[in-house]
GROMACS .gro file of C-alpha atoms in nm:
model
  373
    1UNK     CA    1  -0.455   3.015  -0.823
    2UNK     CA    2  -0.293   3.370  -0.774
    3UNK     CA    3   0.071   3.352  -0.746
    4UNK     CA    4   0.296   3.611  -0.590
    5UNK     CA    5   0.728   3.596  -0.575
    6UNK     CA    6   0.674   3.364  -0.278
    7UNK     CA    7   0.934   3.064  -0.175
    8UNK     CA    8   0.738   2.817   0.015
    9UNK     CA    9   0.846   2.562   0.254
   10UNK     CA   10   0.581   2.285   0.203
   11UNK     CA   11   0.599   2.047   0.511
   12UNK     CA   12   0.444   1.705   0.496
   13UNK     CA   13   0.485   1.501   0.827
   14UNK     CA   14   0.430   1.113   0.761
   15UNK     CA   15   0.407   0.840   0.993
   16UNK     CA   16   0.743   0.747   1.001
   17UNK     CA   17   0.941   1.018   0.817
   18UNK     CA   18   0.939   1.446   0.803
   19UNK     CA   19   0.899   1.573   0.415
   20UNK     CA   20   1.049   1.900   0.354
   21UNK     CA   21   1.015   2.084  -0.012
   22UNK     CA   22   1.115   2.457  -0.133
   23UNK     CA   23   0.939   2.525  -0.411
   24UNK     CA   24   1.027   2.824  -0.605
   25UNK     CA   25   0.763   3.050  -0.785
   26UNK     CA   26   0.770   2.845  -1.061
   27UNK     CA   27   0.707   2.568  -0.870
   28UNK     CA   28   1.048   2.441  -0.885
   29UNK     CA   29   1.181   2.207  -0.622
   30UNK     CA   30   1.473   2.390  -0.520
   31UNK     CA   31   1.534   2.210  -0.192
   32UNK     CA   32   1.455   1.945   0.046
   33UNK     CA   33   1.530   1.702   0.278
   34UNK     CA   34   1.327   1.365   0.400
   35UNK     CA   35   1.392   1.356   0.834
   36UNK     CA   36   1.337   1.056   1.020
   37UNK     CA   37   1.054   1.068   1.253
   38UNK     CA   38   1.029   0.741   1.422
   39UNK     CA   39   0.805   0.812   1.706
   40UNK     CA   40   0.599   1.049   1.488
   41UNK     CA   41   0.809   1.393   1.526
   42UNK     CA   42   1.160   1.460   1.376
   43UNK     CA   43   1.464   1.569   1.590
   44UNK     CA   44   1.426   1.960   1.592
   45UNK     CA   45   1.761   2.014   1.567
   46UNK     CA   46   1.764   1.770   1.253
   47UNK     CA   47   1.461   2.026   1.161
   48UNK     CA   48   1.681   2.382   1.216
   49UNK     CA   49   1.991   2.244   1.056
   50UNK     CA   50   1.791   2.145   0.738
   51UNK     CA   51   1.568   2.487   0.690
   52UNK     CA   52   1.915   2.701   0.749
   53UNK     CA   53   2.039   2.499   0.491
   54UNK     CA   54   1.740   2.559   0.206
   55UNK     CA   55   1.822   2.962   0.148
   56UNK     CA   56   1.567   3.213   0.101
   57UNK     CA   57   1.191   3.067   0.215
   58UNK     CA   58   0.942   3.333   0.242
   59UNK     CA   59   0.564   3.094   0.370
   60UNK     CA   60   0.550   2.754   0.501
   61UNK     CA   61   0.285   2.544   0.371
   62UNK     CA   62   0.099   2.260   0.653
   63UNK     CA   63   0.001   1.936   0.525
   64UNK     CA   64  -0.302   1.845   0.787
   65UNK     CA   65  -0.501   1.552   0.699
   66UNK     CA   66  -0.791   1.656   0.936
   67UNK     CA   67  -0.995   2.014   0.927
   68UNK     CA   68  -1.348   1.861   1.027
   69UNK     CA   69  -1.607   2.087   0.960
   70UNK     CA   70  -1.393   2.414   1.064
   71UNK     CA   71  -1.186   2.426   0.736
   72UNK     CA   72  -1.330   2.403   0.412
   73UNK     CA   73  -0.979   2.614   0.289
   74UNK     CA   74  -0.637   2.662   0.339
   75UNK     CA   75  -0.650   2.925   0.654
   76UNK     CA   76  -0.339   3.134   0.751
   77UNK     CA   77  -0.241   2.968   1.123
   78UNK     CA   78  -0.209   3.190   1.417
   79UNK     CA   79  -0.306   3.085   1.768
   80UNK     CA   80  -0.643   2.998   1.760
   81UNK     CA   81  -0.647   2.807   1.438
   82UNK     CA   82  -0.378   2.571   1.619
   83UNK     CA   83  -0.591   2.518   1.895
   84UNK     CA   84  -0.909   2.467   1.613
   85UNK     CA   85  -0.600   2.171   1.469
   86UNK     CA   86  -0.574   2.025   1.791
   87UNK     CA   87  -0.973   2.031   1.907
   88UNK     CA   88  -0.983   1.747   1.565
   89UNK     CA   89  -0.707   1.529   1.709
   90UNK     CA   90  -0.989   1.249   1.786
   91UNK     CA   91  -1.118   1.248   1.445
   92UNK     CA   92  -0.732   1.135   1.308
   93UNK     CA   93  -0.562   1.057   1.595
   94UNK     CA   94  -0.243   0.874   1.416
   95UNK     CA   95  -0.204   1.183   1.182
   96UNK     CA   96  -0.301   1.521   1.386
   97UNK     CA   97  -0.003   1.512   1.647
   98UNK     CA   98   0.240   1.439   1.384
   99UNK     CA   99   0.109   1.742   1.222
  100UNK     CA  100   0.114   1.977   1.490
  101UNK     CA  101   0.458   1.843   1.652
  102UNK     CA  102   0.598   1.988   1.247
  103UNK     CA  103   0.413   2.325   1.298
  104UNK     CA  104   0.559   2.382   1.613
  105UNK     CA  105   0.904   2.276   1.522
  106UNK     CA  106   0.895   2.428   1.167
  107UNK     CA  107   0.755   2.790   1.327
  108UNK     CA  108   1.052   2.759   1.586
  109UNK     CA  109   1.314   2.811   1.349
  110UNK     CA  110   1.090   3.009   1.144
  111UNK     CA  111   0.899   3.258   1.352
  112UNK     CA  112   0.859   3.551   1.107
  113UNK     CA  113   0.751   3.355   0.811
  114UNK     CA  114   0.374   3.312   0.781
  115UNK     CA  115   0.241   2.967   0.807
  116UNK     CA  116  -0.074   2.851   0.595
  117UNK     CA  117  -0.256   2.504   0.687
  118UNK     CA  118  -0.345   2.284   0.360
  119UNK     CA  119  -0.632   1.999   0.465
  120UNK     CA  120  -0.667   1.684   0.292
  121UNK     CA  121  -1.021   1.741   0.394
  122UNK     CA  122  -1.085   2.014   0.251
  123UNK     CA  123  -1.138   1.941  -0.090
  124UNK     CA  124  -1.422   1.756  -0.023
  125UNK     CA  125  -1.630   1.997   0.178
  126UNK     CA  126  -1.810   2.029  -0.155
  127UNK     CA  127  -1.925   1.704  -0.128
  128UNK     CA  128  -2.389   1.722  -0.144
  129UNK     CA  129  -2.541   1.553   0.142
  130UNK     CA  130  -2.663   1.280   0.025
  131UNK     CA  131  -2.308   1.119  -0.072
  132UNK     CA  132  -2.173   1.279   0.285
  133UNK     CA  133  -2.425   1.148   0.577
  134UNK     CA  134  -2.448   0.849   0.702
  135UNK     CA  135  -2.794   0.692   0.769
  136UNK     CA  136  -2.718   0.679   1.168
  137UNK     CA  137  -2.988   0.843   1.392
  138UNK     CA  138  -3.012   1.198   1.400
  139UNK     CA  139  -2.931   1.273   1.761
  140UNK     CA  140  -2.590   1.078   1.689
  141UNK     CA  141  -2.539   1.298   1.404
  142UNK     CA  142  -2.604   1.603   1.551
  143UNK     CA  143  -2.427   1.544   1.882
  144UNK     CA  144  -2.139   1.442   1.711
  145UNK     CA  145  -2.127   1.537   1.345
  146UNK     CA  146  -2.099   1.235   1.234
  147UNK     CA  147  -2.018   1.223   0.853
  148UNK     CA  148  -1.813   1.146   0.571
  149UNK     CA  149  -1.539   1.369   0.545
  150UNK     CA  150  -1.306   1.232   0.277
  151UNK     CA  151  -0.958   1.242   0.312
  152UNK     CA  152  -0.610   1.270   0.012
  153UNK     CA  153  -0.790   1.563  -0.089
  154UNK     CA  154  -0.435   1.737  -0.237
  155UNK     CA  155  -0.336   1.498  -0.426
  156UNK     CA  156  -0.721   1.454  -0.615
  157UNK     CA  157  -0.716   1.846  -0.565
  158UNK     CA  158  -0.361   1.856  -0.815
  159UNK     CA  159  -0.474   1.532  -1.007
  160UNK     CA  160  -0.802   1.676  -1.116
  161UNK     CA  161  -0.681   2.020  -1.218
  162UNK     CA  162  -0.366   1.891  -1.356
  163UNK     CA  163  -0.581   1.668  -1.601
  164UNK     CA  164  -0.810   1.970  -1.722
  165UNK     CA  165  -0.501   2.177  -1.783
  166UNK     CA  166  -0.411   1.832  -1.994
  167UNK     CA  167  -0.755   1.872  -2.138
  168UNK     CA  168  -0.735   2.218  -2.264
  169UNK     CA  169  -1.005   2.272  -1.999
  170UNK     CA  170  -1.034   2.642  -1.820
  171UNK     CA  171  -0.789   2.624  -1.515
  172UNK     CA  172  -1.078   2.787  -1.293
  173UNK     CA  173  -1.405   2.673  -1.446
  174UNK     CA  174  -1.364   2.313  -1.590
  175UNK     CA  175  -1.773   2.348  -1.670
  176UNK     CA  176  -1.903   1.985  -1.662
  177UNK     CA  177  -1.551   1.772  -1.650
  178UNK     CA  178  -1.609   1.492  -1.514
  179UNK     CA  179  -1.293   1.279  -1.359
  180UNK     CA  180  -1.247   1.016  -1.101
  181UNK     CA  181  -0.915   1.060  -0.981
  182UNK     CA  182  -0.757   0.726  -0.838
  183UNK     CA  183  -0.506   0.815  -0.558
  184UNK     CA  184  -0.386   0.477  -0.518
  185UNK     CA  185  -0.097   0.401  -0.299
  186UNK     CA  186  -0.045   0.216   0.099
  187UNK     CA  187  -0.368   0.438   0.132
  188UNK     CA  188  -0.588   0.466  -0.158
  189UNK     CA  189  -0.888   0.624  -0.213
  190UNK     CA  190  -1.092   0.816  -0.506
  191UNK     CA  191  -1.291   1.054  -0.573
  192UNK     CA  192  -1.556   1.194  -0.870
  193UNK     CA  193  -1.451   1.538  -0.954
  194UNK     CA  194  -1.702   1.761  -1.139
  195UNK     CA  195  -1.623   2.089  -1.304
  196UNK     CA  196  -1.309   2.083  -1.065
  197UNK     CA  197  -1.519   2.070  -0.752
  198UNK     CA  198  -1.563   1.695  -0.551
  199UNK     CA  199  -1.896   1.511  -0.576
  200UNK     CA  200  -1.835   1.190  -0.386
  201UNK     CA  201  -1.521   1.013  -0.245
  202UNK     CA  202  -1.456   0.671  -0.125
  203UNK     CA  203  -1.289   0.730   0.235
  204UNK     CA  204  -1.541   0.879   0.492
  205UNK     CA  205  -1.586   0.917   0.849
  206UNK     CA  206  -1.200   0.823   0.881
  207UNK     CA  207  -0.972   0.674   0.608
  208UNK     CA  208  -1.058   0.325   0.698
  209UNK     CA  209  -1.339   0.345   0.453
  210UNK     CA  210  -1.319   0.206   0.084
  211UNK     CA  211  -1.085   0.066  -0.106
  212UNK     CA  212  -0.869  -0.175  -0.016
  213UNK     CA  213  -0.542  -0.049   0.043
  214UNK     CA  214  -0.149  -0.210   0.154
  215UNK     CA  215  -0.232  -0.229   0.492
  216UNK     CA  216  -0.607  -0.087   0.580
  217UNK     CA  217  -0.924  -0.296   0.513
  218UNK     CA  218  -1.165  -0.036   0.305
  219UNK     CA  219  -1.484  -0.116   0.329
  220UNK     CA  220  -1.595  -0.359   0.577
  221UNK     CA  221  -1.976  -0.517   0.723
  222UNK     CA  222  -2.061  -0.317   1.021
  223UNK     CA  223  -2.174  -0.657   1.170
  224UNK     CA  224  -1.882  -0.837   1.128
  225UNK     CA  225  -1.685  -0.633   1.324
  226UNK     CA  226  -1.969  -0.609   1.621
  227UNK     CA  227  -1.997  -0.971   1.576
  228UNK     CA  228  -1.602  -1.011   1.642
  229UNK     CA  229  -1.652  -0.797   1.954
  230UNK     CA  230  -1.967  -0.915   2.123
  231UNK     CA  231  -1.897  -1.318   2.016
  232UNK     CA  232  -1.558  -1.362   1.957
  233UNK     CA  233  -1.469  -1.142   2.277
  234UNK     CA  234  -1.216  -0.914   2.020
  235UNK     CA  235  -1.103  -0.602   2.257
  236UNK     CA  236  -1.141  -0.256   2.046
  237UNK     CA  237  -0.852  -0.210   2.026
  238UNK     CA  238  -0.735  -0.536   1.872
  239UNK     CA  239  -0.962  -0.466   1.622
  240UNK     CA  240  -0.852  -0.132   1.515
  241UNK     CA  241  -0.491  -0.213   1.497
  242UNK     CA  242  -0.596  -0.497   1.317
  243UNK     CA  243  -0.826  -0.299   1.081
  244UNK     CA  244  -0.548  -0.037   0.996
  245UNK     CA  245  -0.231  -0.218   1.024
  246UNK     CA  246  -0.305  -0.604   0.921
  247UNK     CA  247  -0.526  -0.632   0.693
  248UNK     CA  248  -0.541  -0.524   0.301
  249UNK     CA  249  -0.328  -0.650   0.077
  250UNK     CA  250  -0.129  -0.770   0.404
  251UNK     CA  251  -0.419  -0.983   0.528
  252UNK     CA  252  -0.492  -1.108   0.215
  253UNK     CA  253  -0.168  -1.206   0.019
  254UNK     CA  254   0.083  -1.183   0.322
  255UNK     CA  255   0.260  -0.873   0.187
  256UNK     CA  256   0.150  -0.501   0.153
  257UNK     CA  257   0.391  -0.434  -0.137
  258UNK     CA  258   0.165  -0.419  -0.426
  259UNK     CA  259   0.527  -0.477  -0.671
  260UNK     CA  260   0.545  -0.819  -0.455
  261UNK     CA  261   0.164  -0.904  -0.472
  262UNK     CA  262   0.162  -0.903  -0.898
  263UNK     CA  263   0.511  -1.107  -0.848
  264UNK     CA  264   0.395  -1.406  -0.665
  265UNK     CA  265   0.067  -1.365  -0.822
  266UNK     CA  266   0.211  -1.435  -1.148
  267UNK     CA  267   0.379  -1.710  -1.018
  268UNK     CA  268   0.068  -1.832  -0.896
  269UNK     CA  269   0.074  -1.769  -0.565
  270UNK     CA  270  -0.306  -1.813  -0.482
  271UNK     CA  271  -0.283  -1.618  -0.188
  272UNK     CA  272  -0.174  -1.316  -0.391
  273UNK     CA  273  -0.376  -1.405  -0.673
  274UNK     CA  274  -0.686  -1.328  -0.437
  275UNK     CA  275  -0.546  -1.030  -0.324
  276UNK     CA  276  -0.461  -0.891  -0.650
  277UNK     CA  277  -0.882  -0.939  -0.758
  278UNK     CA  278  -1.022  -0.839  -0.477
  279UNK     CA  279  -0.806  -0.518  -0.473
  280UNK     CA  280  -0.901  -0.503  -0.829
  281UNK     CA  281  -1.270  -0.573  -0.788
  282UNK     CA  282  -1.318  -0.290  -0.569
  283UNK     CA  283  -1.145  -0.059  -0.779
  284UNK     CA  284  -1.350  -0.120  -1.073
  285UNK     CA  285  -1.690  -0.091  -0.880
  286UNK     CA  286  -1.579   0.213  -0.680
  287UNK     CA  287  -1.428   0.380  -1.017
  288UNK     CA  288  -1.816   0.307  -1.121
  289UNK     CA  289  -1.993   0.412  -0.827
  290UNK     CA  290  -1.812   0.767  -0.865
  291UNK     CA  291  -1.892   0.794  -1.228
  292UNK     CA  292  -2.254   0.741  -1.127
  293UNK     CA  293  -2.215   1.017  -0.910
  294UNK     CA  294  -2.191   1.252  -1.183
  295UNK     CA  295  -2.412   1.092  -1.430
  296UNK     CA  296  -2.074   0.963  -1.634
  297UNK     CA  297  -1.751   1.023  -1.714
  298UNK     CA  298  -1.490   1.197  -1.907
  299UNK     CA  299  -1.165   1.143  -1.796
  300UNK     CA  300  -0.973   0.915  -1.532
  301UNK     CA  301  -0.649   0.958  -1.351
  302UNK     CA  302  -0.394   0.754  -1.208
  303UNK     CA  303  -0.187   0.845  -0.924
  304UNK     CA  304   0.010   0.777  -0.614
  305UNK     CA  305   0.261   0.531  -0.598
  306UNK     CA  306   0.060   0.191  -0.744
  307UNK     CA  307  -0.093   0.444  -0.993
  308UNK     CA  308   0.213   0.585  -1.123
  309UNK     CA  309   0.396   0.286  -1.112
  310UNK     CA  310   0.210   0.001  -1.184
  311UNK     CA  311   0.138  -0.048  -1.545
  312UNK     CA  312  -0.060  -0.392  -1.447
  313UNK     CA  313  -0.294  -0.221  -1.234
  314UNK     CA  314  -0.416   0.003  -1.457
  315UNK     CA  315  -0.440  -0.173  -1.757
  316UNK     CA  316  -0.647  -0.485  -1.555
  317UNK     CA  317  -0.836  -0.216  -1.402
  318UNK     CA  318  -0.971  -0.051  -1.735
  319UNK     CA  319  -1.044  -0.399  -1.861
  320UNK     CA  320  -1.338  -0.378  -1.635
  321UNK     CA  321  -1.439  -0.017  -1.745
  322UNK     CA  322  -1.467  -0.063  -2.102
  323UNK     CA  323  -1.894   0.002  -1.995
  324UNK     CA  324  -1.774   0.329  -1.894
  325UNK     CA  325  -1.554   0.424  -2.214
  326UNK     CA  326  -1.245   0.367  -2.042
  327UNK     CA  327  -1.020   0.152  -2.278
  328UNK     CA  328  -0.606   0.203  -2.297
  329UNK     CA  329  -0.302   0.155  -2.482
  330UNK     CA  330  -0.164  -0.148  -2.404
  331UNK     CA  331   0.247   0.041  -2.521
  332UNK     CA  332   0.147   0.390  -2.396
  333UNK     CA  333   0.046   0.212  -2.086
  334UNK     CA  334   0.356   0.041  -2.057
  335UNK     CA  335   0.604   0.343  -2.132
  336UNK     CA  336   0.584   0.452  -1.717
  337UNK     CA  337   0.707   0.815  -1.844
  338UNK     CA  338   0.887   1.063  -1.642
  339UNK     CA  339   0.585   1.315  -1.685
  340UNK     CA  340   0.236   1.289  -1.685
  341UNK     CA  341   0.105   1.144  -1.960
  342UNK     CA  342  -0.212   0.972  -2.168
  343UNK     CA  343  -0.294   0.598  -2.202
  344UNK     CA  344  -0.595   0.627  -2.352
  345UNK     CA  345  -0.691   0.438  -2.691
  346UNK     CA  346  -0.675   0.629  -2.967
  347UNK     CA  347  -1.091   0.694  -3.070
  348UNK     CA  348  -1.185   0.607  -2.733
  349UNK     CA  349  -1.457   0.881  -2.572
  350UNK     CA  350  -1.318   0.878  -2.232
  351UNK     CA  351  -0.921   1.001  -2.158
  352UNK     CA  352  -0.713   0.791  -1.929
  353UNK     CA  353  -0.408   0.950  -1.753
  354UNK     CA  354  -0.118   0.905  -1.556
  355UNK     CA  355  -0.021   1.219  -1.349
  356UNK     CA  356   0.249   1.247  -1.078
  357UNK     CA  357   0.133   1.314  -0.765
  358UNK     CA  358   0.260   1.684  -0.660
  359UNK     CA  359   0.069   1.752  -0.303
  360UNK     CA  360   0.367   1.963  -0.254
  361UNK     CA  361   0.250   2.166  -0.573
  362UNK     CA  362  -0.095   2.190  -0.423
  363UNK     CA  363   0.024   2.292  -0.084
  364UNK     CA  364   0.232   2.574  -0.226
  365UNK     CA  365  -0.032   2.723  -0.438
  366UNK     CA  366  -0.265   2.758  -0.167
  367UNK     CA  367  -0.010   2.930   0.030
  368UNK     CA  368   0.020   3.176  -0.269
  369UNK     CA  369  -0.348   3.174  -0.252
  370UNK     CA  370  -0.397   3.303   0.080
  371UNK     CA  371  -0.135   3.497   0.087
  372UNK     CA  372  -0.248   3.704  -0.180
  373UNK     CA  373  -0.592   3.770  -0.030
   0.00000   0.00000   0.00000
């Protein structure tokens, strides 16, 4: 990515708290502040007294999980890209508003900077057809482009070209590397990267789809859920709170904290013992669908808060990979380092890596990026 003397404020609004990151042009975190945004938007005055406390920021960078089929890139925001924001609040309802409340907040007490969306869709716009349409008649498709979008697209974005750079791979043309990154935390999802570009991804239409995360169901019948709604009389809505907020690991052990899940699974807690395999069988056969995808596999990532962290997840993941390549170090595994790092068997064909997850990092380059257009 081009890089230019630029400070960037990189703004990430959550669902219950405001990120805020300066990041130098070294990419050096040189300040922040995490605001409190329990109804989805921060206090702006919280908001004005942190940026007049950072120092010098020159571009604000937008985390916005949604850019639909309008933004395949990072796009410099003026007026009518805000409104182009706000015409996708359907398609991620919980996250768009949240978004948009932090650009209009953010530009307030920064009205000369220019502001540069990032989309956590964007990344996969490079996804073929065939992995991105669903087989749903065409008239519904067309009226409504319905289609798999993909979403965490930053984070596999950094993951994938942070592992290449590991690699000794070309920064720009990773020709034929082939990686499925694992973004697993309370969402998770991956995604099969080839020469740096995304070829298939487990969340689609929204982030519902897939894995099976802390609190979201992944990948669920069709039928069971019209069958709950036309003969167990389920309202809609019932069933999409229930979908996004009680099920997962919550539904299945009683807990969405994957640290608590391994604990009372060890203790054997049968309850978290099943969550613990089915999280685990869904990994594996999604980590194999998306190496089919690109007709193998070269190197895997781990990152996100359960793939940084948790040292049992990955190693009981790769145990069902060794088909693929994938084996790793049982100590290197276990170290949990402070920087990214291998925990691949020594011999072994395919590379296994933990990398931090830097969306911030992501976010600021493609300010750079567009800036220097």
């Amino acid at each position: 990515m081009a890089r230019v003397d630029t400070h960037v404020l990189v703004v990430n609004a959550g669902s219950s708290s405001l990120k805020l990151r300066v990041l130098s042009p070294d990419d050096e975190v040189t300040a922040g502040a995490d605001l409190p945004a329990p109804r989805g938007a921060a206090d702006s005055a919280d908001i004005r007294k942190a940026i007049e406390s950072f120092g010098r920021v020159d571009a604000v960078g937008h985390r916005v999980v949604h850019g639909g089929t309008l933004y395949a890139a990072p796009v410099l925001i003026d007026a009518e890209v805000r409104r182009g924001i706000e015409s996708l609040t359907d398609l991620a309802p919980l996250h768009q508003p949240k978004s948009l409340a932090a650009l209009d907040a953010v530009s307030a007490v920064l009205p000369g900077a220019p502001a540069v969306a990032c989309f956590d869709t964007a990344f996969h716009a490079t996804i073929g057809d065939a992995a991105a349409t669903y087989a749903l008649p065409a008239e519904w498709r067309a009226r409504w482009t319905l289609r798999r979008y993909g979403f965490h697209g930053l984070s596999h974005a950094y993951a994938s070209r942070r592992v290449a750079e590991l690699l000794g791979a070309p920064p720009d043309a990773p020709d034929g590397l082939r990686v499925v990154t694992c973004h697993l935390g309370a969402g998770a999802s991956l995604a099969a990267v080839l020469s740096g570009r995304s070829a298939d991804t487990t969340m689609g239409f929204t982030p519902l789809e897939g894995l099976v995360m802390a609190t979201r169901s992944g990948t669920v019948d069709p039928g069971l859920v019209l069958w709950l709604e036309d003969h167990a009389g389920t309202p809609s809505a019932e069933l999409g709170e229930a979908l996004e907020y009680r099920s997962g690991l919550a539904g299945l052990a009683g807990t969405s904290d994957m640290r608590e899940v391994l604990s009372r699974a060890a203790a054997g807690d049968p309850r978290a013992v099943l969550g613990r395999d089915v999280y685990l069988h869904r990994l594996r056969a999604s980590i194999g669908a998306m190496a089919a995808a690109m007709d193998g596999l070269d190197a895997i990532v781990f990152t996100g808060g359960v793939g940084e962290n948790s040292a049992e997840i990955r190693i009981r993941a790769a145990a069902g990979l060794g088909f693929l390549g994938v084996r790793v170090d049982e100590s290197r595994n276990a170290e949990n380092g402070a920087d990214d790092y291998d925990i691949g068997a020594d011999g072994t064909r395919v590379r296994a890596f933990v990398i931090a997850a830097r969306e911030d990092k992501q976010i600021a380059g493609e300010v750079r990026s567009v800036l220097a257009r």
